[in-house]
PDB file of C-alpha atoms in Angstrom:
ATOM      1  CA  ASP G   1      95.452  83.086 104.307  1.00 57.00           C
ATOM      2  CA  ALA G   2      94.310  82.279 108.230  1.00 60.00           C
ATOM      3  CA  LYS G   3      90.748  84.389 109.499  1.00 87.00           C
ATOM      4  CA  THR G   4      90.707  86.031 112.181  1.00 93.00           C
ATOM      5  CA  THR G   5      87.582  87.183 114.201  1.00 94.00           C
ATOM      6  CA  GLN G   6      86.921  90.680 115.575  1.00 96.00           C
ATOM      7  CA  PRO G   7      83.755  92.735 117.129  1.00 96.00           C
ATOM      8  CA  ASN G   8      84.190  95.253 114.571  1.00 95.00           C
ATOM      9  CA  SER G   9      83.665  97.625 117.986  1.00 97.00           C
ATOM     10  CA  MET G  10      84.199  98.309 121.867  1.00 97.00           C
ATOM     11  CA  GLU G  11      83.752 101.170 124.565  1.00 96.00           C
ATOM     12  CA  SER G  12      86.308 101.629 126.955  1.00 96.00           C
ATOM     13  CA  ASN G  13      86.526 104.447 129.914  1.00 96.00           C
ATOM     14  CA  GLU G  14      90.448 106.319 130.298  1.00 96.00           C
ATOM     15  CA  GLU G  15      92.611 104.913 132.327  1.00 96.00           C
ATOM     16  CA  GLU G  16      90.662 101.266 132.450  1.00 96.00           C
ATOM     17  CA  PRO G  17      91.695  98.830 131.144  1.00 96.00           C
ATOM     18  CA  VAL G  18      91.203  97.224 127.851  1.00 97.00           C
ATOM     19  CA  HIS G  19      90.311  93.995 126.439  1.00 97.00           C
ATOM     20  CA  LEU G  20      90.458  93.185 123.000  1.00 97.00           C
ATOM     21  CA  PRO G  21      89.456  89.427 121.806  1.00 97.00           C
ATOM     22  CA  CYS G  22      90.665  87.804 118.989  1.00 97.00           C
ATOM     23  CA  ASN G  23      89.089  84.627 117.695  1.00 96.00           C
ATOM     24  CA  HIS G  24      91.529  82.386 115.142  1.00 94.00           C
ATOM     25  CA  SER G  25      90.733  79.176 115.018  1.00 93.00           C
ATOM     26  CA  THR G  26      92.238  77.983 111.849  1.00 90.00           C
ATOM     27  CA  ILE G  27      95.191  79.600 113.097  1.00 91.00           C
ATOM     28  CA  SER G  28      98.595  76.234 112.394  1.00 88.00           C
ATOM     29  CA  GLY G  29     101.809  76.229 113.951  1.00 86.00           C
ATOM     30  CA  THR G  30     103.745  78.125 112.320  1.00 84.00           C
ATOM     31  CA  ASP G  31     100.735  81.206 112.721  1.00 88.00           C
ATOM     32  CA  TYR G  32     103.064  84.860 114.343  1.00 90.00           C
ATOM     33  CA  ILE G  33      99.453  86.617 116.363  1.00 93.00           C
ATOM     34  CA  HIS G  34     100.907  90.115 115.016  1.00 93.00           C
ATOM     35  CA  TRP G  35      98.275  93.606 116.820  1.00 96.00           C
ATOM     36  CA  TYR G  36      98.528  96.324 113.879  1.00 97.00           C
ATOM     37  CA  ARG G  37      96.354  99.621 115.823  1.00 97.00           C
ATOM     38  CA  GLN G  38      95.607 102.230 113.062  1.00 97.00           C
ATOM     39  CA  LEU G  39      94.755 106.182 114.607  1.00 94.00           C
ATOM     40  CA  PRO G  40      92.418 108.522 112.408  1.00 89.00           C
ATOM     41  CA  SER G  41      94.785 109.769 109.522  1.00 87.00           C
ATOM     42  CA  GLN G  42      97.789 108.373 110.277  1.00 92.00           C
ATOM     43  CA  GLY G  43      99.564 104.767 108.076  1.00 95.00           C
ATOM     44  CA  PRO G  44      99.269 101.286 111.285  1.00 96.00           C
ATOM     45  CA  GLU G  45     101.284 101.533 113.695  1.00 95.00           C
ATOM     46  CA  TYR G  46     102.673  97.616 114.889  1.00 94.00           C
ATOM     47  CA  VAL G  47     101.878  97.414 118.639  1.00 96.00           C
ATOM     48  CA  ILE G  48     102.881  93.101 119.215  1.00 95.00           C
ATOM     49  CA  HIS G  49     102.921  90.438 118.645  1.00 93.00           C
ATOM     50  CA  GLY G  50     103.140  86.817 119.349  1.00 92.00           C
ATOM     51  CA  LEU G  51     103.279  82.793 119.194  1.00 91.00           C
ATOM     52  CA  THR G  52     102.737  81.005 121.997  1.00 92.00           C
ATOM     53  CA  SER G  53     103.673  82.598 124.785  1.00 92.00           C
ATOM     54  CA  ASN G  54     101.551  85.486 126.796  1.00 93.00           C
ATOM     55  CA  VAL G  55     104.091  88.531 125.823  1.00 94.00           C
ATOM     56  CA  ASN G  56     105.047  92.216 127.214  1.00 95.00           C
ATOM     57  CA  ASN G  57     105.967  95.532 126.297  1.00 92.00           C
ATOM     58  CA  ARG G  58     106.495  99.085 126.887  1.00 90.00           C
ATOM     59  CA  MET G  59     102.155  99.544 124.891  1.00 90.00           C
ATOM     60  CA  ALA G  60     100.685  96.023 125.322  1.00 95.00           C
ATOM     61  CA  SER G  61      99.659  92.624 126.580  1.00 97.00           C
ATOM     62  CA  LEU G  62      99.030  89.518 124.452  1.00 98.00           C
ATOM     63  CA  ALA G  63      97.166  86.879 125.873  1.00 97.00           C
ATOM     64  CA  ILE G  64      97.510  83.624 124.519  1.00 97.00           C
ATOM     65  CA  ALA G  65      95.237  80.723 124.841  1.00 96.00           C
ATOM     66  CA  GLU G  66      97.191  77.817 125.498  1.00 95.00           C
ATOM     67  CA  ASP G  67      95.133  75.657 121.533  1.00 94.00           C
ATOM     68  CA  ARG G  68      96.471  79.707 120.581  1.00 95.00           C
ATOM     69  CA  LYS G  69      92.375  79.057 118.767  1.00 95.00           C
ATOM     70  CA  SER G  70      92.742  83.132 120.641  1.00 96.00           C
ATOM     71  CA  SER G  71      93.928  85.305 121.945  1.00 97.00           C
ATOM     72  CA  THR G  72      93.598  89.121 123.598  1.00 97.00           C
ATOM     73  CA  LEU G  73      95.076  92.706 123.536  1.00 98.00           C
ATOM     74  CA  ILE G  74      95.567  94.288 126.706  1.00 97.00           C
ATOM     75  CA  LEU G  75      95.715  97.641 127.749  1.00 97.00           C
ATOM     76  CA  HIS G  76      96.898  98.311 130.849  1.00 94.00           C
ATOM     77  CA  ARG G  77      95.599 101.714 131.543  1.00 95.00           C
ATOM     78  CA  ALA G  78      93.500 102.850 128.506  1.00 96.00           C
ATOM     79  CA  THR G  79      94.704 106.396 126.990  1.00 96.00           C
ATOM     80  CA  LEU G  80      92.317 109.116 124.951  1.00 96.00           C
ATOM     81  CA  ARG G  81      94.985 108.785 122.743  1.00 95.00           C
ATOM     82  CA  ASP G  82      94.783 104.654 121.885  1.00 96.00           C
ATOM     83  CA  ALA G  83      91.180 105.444 120.141  1.00 97.00           C
ATOM     84  CA  ALA G  84      92.927 103.504 117.118  1.00 97.00           C
ATOM     85  CA  VAL G  85      90.874 100.677 114.773  1.00 97.00           C
ATOM     86  CA  TYR G  86      92.840  97.612 116.270  1.00 98.00           C
ATOM     87  CA  TYR G  87      93.181  94.195 113.416  1.00 97.00           C
ATOM     88  CA  CYS G  88      94.435  90.873 114.807  1.00 96.00           C
ATOM     89  CA  ILE G  89      96.146  89.150 112.126  1.00 93.00           C
ATOM     90  CA  LEU G  90      97.723  85.523 111.455  1.00 90.00           C
ATOM     91  CA  ARG G  91     101.952  85.287 109.606  1.00 84.00           C
ATOM     92  CA  ASP G  92     103.518  82.556 108.518  1.00 77.00           C
ATOM     93  CA  ARG G  93     106.275  82.752 110.519  1.00 69.00           C
ATOM     94  CA  GLU G  94     108.422  79.775 107.420  1.00 68.00           C
ATOM     95  CA  GLY G  95     106.970  82.509 104.973  1.00 62.00           C
ATOM     96  CA  GLY G  96     104.896  82.048 101.125  1.00 63.00           C
ATOM     97  CA  SER G  97     103.820  85.169 101.102  1.00 68.00           C
ATOM     98  CA  GLU G  98     104.826  88.577 103.058  1.00 77.00           C
ATOM     99  CA  LYS G  99     102.372  90.404 103.165  1.00 84.00           C
ATOM    100  CA  LEU G 100      99.782  91.391 106.093  1.00 88.00           C
ATOM    101  CA  VAL G 101      96.568  90.625 105.124  1.00 88.00           C
ATOM    102  CA  PHE G 102      93.751  93.098 107.168  1.00 92.00           C
ATOM    103  CA  GLY G 103      90.650  92.455 108.536  1.00 89.00           C
ATOM    104  CA  LYS G 104      87.872  95.424 108.591  1.00 90.00           C
ATOM    105  CA  GLY G 105      89.335  95.631 112.731  1.00 95.00           C
ATOM    106  CA  MET G 106      87.521  96.624 115.732  1.00 97.00           C
ATOM    107  CA  LYS G 107      87.007 100.573 116.733  1.00 97.00           C
ATOM    108  CA  LEU G 108      87.896 101.047 120.566  1.00 97.00           C
ATOM    109  CA  THR G 109      86.860 104.259 121.202  1.00 97.00           C
ATOM    110  CA  VAL G 110      87.715 105.812 124.689  1.00 97.00           C
ATOM    111  CA  ASN G 111      86.154 107.743 126.898  1.00 96.00           C
ATOM    112  CA  PRO G 112      86.832 110.691 128.685  1.00 94.00           C
TER     113      PRO G 112
ATOM    114  CA  ASP W   1     115.416 108.640 114.674  1.00 55.00           C
ATOM    115  CA  THR W   2     113.290 109.021 110.628  1.00 76.00           C
ATOM    116  CA  GLY W   3     110.405 106.481 110.274  1.00 93.00           C
ATOM    117  CA  VAL W   4     109.024 105.525 107.282  1.00 96.00           C
ATOM    118  CA  SER W   5     108.228 109.339 104.466  1.00 96.00           C
ATOM    119  CA  GLN W   6     105.683 109.059 101.566  1.00 97.00           C
ATOM    120  CA  ASP W   7     105.313 111.932  99.517  1.00 97.00           C
ATOM    121  CA  PRO W   8     103.189 113.558  98.443  1.00 97.00           C
ATOM    122  CA  ARG W   9     100.156 113.252 101.727  1.00 96.00           C
ATOM    123  CA  HIS W  10      98.434 114.381  99.066  1.00 97.00           C
ATOM    124  CA  LYS W  11      97.171 114.234  95.454  1.00 98.00           C
ATOM    125  CA  ILE W  12      94.408 115.434  93.551  1.00 98.00           C
ATOM    126  CA  THR W  13      94.369 114.724  89.951  1.00 98.00           C
ATOM    127  CA  LYS W  14      91.386 114.131  87.081  1.00 97.00           C
ATOM    128  CA  ARG W  15      90.843 111.182  85.140  1.00 97.00           C
ATOM    129  CA  GLY W  16      93.235 109.673  83.058  1.00 97.00           C
ATOM    130  CA  GLN W  17      96.458 111.468  84.349  1.00 98.00           C
ATOM    131  CA  ASN W  18      99.218 109.657  85.478  1.00 98.00           C
ATOM    132  CA  VAL W  19      99.964 110.002  89.356  1.00 98.00           C
ATOM    133  CA  THR W  20     103.587 109.149  90.901  1.00 98.00           C
ATOM    134  CA  PHE W  21     104.032 108.412  94.496  1.00 98.00           C
ATOM    135  CA  ARG W  22     106.929 107.979  96.090  1.00 98.00           C
ATOM    136  CA  CYS W  23     108.367 106.122  99.453  1.00 98.00           C
ATOM    137  CA  ASP W  24     111.428 105.586 101.051  1.00 97.00           C
ATOM    138  CA  PRO W  25     111.499 103.361 104.477  1.00 96.00           C
ATOM    139  CA  ILE W  26     113.385 103.428 107.231  1.00 93.00           C
ATOM    140  CA  SER W  27     117.398 102.800 106.357  1.00 90.00           C
ATOM    141  CA  GLU W  28     117.714  99.558 107.511  1.00 86.00           C
ATOM    142  CA  HIS W  29     115.011  98.289 106.477  1.00 91.00           C
ATOM    143  CA  ASN W  30     115.211  96.107 103.218  1.00 90.00           C
ATOM    144  CA  ARG W  31     112.040  95.337 102.740  1.00 92.00           C
ATOM    145  CA  LEU W  32     109.275  97.721 101.608  1.00 95.00           C
ATOM    146  CA  TYR W  33     105.324  96.899 100.869  1.00 95.00           C
ATOM    147  CA  TRP W  34     102.783  98.530  98.927  1.00 97.00           C
ATOM    148  CA  TYR W  35      98.948  99.018 100.767  1.00 97.00           C
ATOM    149  CA  ARG W  36      96.154 100.799  99.081  1.00 97.00           C
ATOM    150  CA  GLN W  37      93.035 101.252 101.874  1.00 96.00           C
ATOM    151  CA  THR W  38      89.835 102.639 100.877  1.00 95.00           C
ATOM    152  CA  LEU W  39      87.154 104.079 103.206  1.00 91.00           C
ATOM    153  CA  GLY W  40      86.060 102.023 106.365  1.00 90.00           C
ATOM    154  CA  GLN W  41      88.676  98.831 105.417  1.00 93.00           C
ATOM    155  CA  GLY W  42      91.884  97.740 106.587  1.00 94.00           C
ATOM    156  CA  PRO W  43      94.518  97.997 104.085  1.00 95.00           C
ATOM    157  CA  GLU W  44      95.367  95.811 101.389  1.00 94.00           C
ATOM    158  CA  PHE W  45      98.620  94.144  99.956  1.00 93.00           C
ATOM    159  CA  LEU W  46      99.581  96.112  96.692  1.00 95.00           C
ATOM    160  CA  THR W  47     102.910  94.473  95.464  1.00 95.00           C
ATOM    161  CA  TYR W  48     106.925  94.390  97.778  1.00 92.00           C
ATOM    162  CA  PHE W  49     110.222  94.400  97.724  1.00 94.00           C
ATOM    163  CA  GLN W  50     113.179  92.936  98.905  1.00 92.00           C
ATOM    164  CA  ASN W  51     115.953  95.451  97.884  1.00 92.00           C
ATOM    165  CA  GLU W  52     115.456  96.006  94.127  1.00 93.00           C
ATOM    166  CA  ALA W  53     113.770  93.337  93.418  1.00 93.00           C
ATOM    167  CA  GLN W  54     110.482  92.840  93.426  1.00 92.00           C
ATOM    168  CA  LEU W  55     109.109  89.272  94.068  1.00 91.00           C
ATOM    169  CA  GLU W  56     105.398  89.949  95.073  1.00 89.00           C
ATOM    170  CA  LYS W  57     102.447  90.852  93.018  1.00 90.00           C
ATOM    171  CA  SER W  58      98.380  90.830  94.183  1.00 90.00           C
ATOM    172  CA  ARG W  59      95.351  90.820  91.678  1.00 86.00           C
ATOM    173  CA  LEU W  60      94.144  94.054  92.464  1.00 82.00           C
ATOM    174  CA  LEU W  61      98.119  95.831  90.639  1.00 85.00           C
ATOM    175  CA  SER W  62      96.717  95.569  87.158  1.00 88.00           C
ATOM    176  CA  ASP W  63      98.785  97.081  84.091  1.00 92.00           C
ATOM    177  CA  ARG W  64      98.322 100.626  84.962  1.00 96.00           C
ATOM    178  CA  PHE W  65     100.088 100.627  88.049  1.00 96.00           C
ATOM    179  CA  SER W  66     103.836  99.359  88.341  1.00 95.00           C
ATOM    180  CA  ALA W  67     106.290  99.632  91.059  1.00 96.00           C
ATOM    181  CA  GLU W  68     110.053 100.342  91.299  1.00 96.00           C
ATOM    182  CA  ARG W  69     112.824 100.425  93.828  1.00 96.00           C
ATOM    183  CA  PRO W  70     116.423 101.430  91.506  1.00 91.00           C
ATOM    184  CA  LYS W  71     119.162 100.342  93.593  1.00 86.00           C
ATOM    185  CA  GLY W  72     116.907  99.084  96.806  1.00 85.00           C
ATOM    186  CA  SER W  73     116.138 101.901  98.792  1.00 91.00           C
ATOM    187  CA  PHE W  74     113.624 104.221  97.814  1.00 96.00           C
ATOM    188  CA  SER W  75     110.703 103.030  96.507  1.00 97.00           C
ATOM    189  CA  THR W  76     107.925 104.728  93.675  1.00 97.00           C
ATOM    190  CA  LEU W  77     104.216 104.112  92.395  1.00 97.00           C
ATOM    191  CA  GLU W  78     102.827 105.523  89.161  1.00 97.00           C
ATOM    192  CA  ILE W  79      99.266 104.358  87.994  1.00 97.00           C
ATOM    193  CA  GLN W  80      98.767 105.700  85.199  1.00 97.00           C
ATOM    194  CA  ARG W  81      94.759 106.651  83.379  1.00 97.00           C
ATOM    195  CA  THR W  82      93.953 107.361  86.201  1.00 97.00           C
ATOM    196  CA  GLU W  83      90.178 105.624  87.312  1.00 96.00           C
ATOM    197  CA  GLN W  84      87.684 107.093  89.668  1.00 96.00           C
ATOM    198  CA  GLY W  85      88.136 103.866  91.972  1.00 95.00           C
ATOM    199  CA  ASP W  86      91.656 104.562  92.432  1.00 96.00           C
ATOM    200  CA  SER W  87      90.365 106.499  95.036  1.00 97.00           C
ATOM    201  CA  ALA W  88      92.889 105.837  98.024  1.00 97.00           C
ATOM    202  CA  MET W  89      95.075 105.657 101.124  1.00 97.00           C
ATOM    203  CA  TYR W  90      98.205 105.017  99.156  1.00 98.00           C
ATOM    204  CA  LEU W  91     101.019 103.435 102.305  1.00 98.00           C
ATOM    205  CA  CYS W  92     103.848 102.066 102.147  1.00 97.00           C
ATOM    206  CA  ALA W  93     104.904 100.493 105.299  1.00 96.00           C
ATOM    207  CA  SER W  94     109.153  98.741 105.149  1.00 94.00           C
ATOM    208  CA  SER W  95     110.660  96.041 107.290  1.00 91.00           C
ATOM    209  CA  PHE W  96     114.003  94.183 108.194  1.00 86.00           C
ATOM    210  CA  LYS W  97     113.905  90.306 106.741  1.00 73.00           C
ATOM    211  CA  ARG W  98     113.854  88.275 110.274  1.00 67.00           C
ATOM    212  CA  GLU W  99     111.266  86.404 111.829  1.00 55.00           C
ATOM    213  CA  SER W 100     108.746  88.414 112.571  1.00 61.00           C
ATOM    214  CA  ASP W 101     109.055  91.141 110.379  1.00 73.00           C
ATOM    215  CA  THR W 102     107.482  93.794 111.961  1.00 87.00           C
ATOM    216  CA  GLN W 103     106.374  96.366 109.479  1.00 92.00           C
ATOM    217  CA  TYR W 104     107.144 100.040 109.893  1.00 93.00           C
ATOM    218  CA  PHE W 105     104.142 102.301 107.759  1.00 96.00           C
ATOM    219  CA  GLY W 106     104.296 105.715 106.803  1.00 96.00           C
ATOM    220  CA  PRO W 107     101.932 107.942 106.516  1.00 96.00           C
ATOM    221  CA  GLY W 108     100.462 107.354 103.321  1.00 97.00           C
ATOM    222  CA  THR W 109      99.279 109.503  99.830  1.00 97.00           C
ATOM    223  CA  ARG W 110      96.042 110.006  99.893  1.00 97.00           C
ATOM    224  CA  LEU W 111      94.593 109.702  95.893  1.00 98.00           C
ATOM    225  CA  THR W 112      91.493 111.970  94.979  1.00 98.00           C
ATOM    226  CA  VAL W 113      91.013 110.504  91.311  1.00 98.00           C
ATOM    227  CA  LEU W 114      88.135 113.673  89.984  1.00 96.00           C
TER     228      LEU W 114
END
């Protein structure tokens, strides 16, 4: 499974934008980039995914580097409810294993 | 809107006892996954079903673990002869087969083996 690298933790302030980086230098052409987050005492929650182009949804934006070796999850206005562990995951769209391979993720702290 | 549900939410058992967990996926989802998560780690894949067929099992799934999905609806995960090392959060997820295959997770069952 292709691996991703994230900082162990980040801090942000409420109502400010947050940029969460992820490196995936060994990404293959068929890998989707997925982001999930896990709030305390809950199961992981899907945030966003993309392949090549930048993506926006109601929760966040995903900016993908032109060479696809890195990506950034952008929370436009962090709230206290965004405090969670964020996981950046690669998934092969051409099948093989269907599992999600989680790393340790990155803990985001949002200060009021 | 009913998401993925799991029962029980918490289970405390003594070493050597058997336990069974249940997962009810989102109704139209044909794929169901089980993961295990220990403190400070990300979830680890255990097994997954497409409809009633169990298509992949992790090496983490020892012979004490068995999962079923009769009729392709709910699923059960049974652990026989529990050990203290089985203490973890057991997470269930479901998805509908398509290219991006987003997985939707339940709240988990926290198992404590004394």
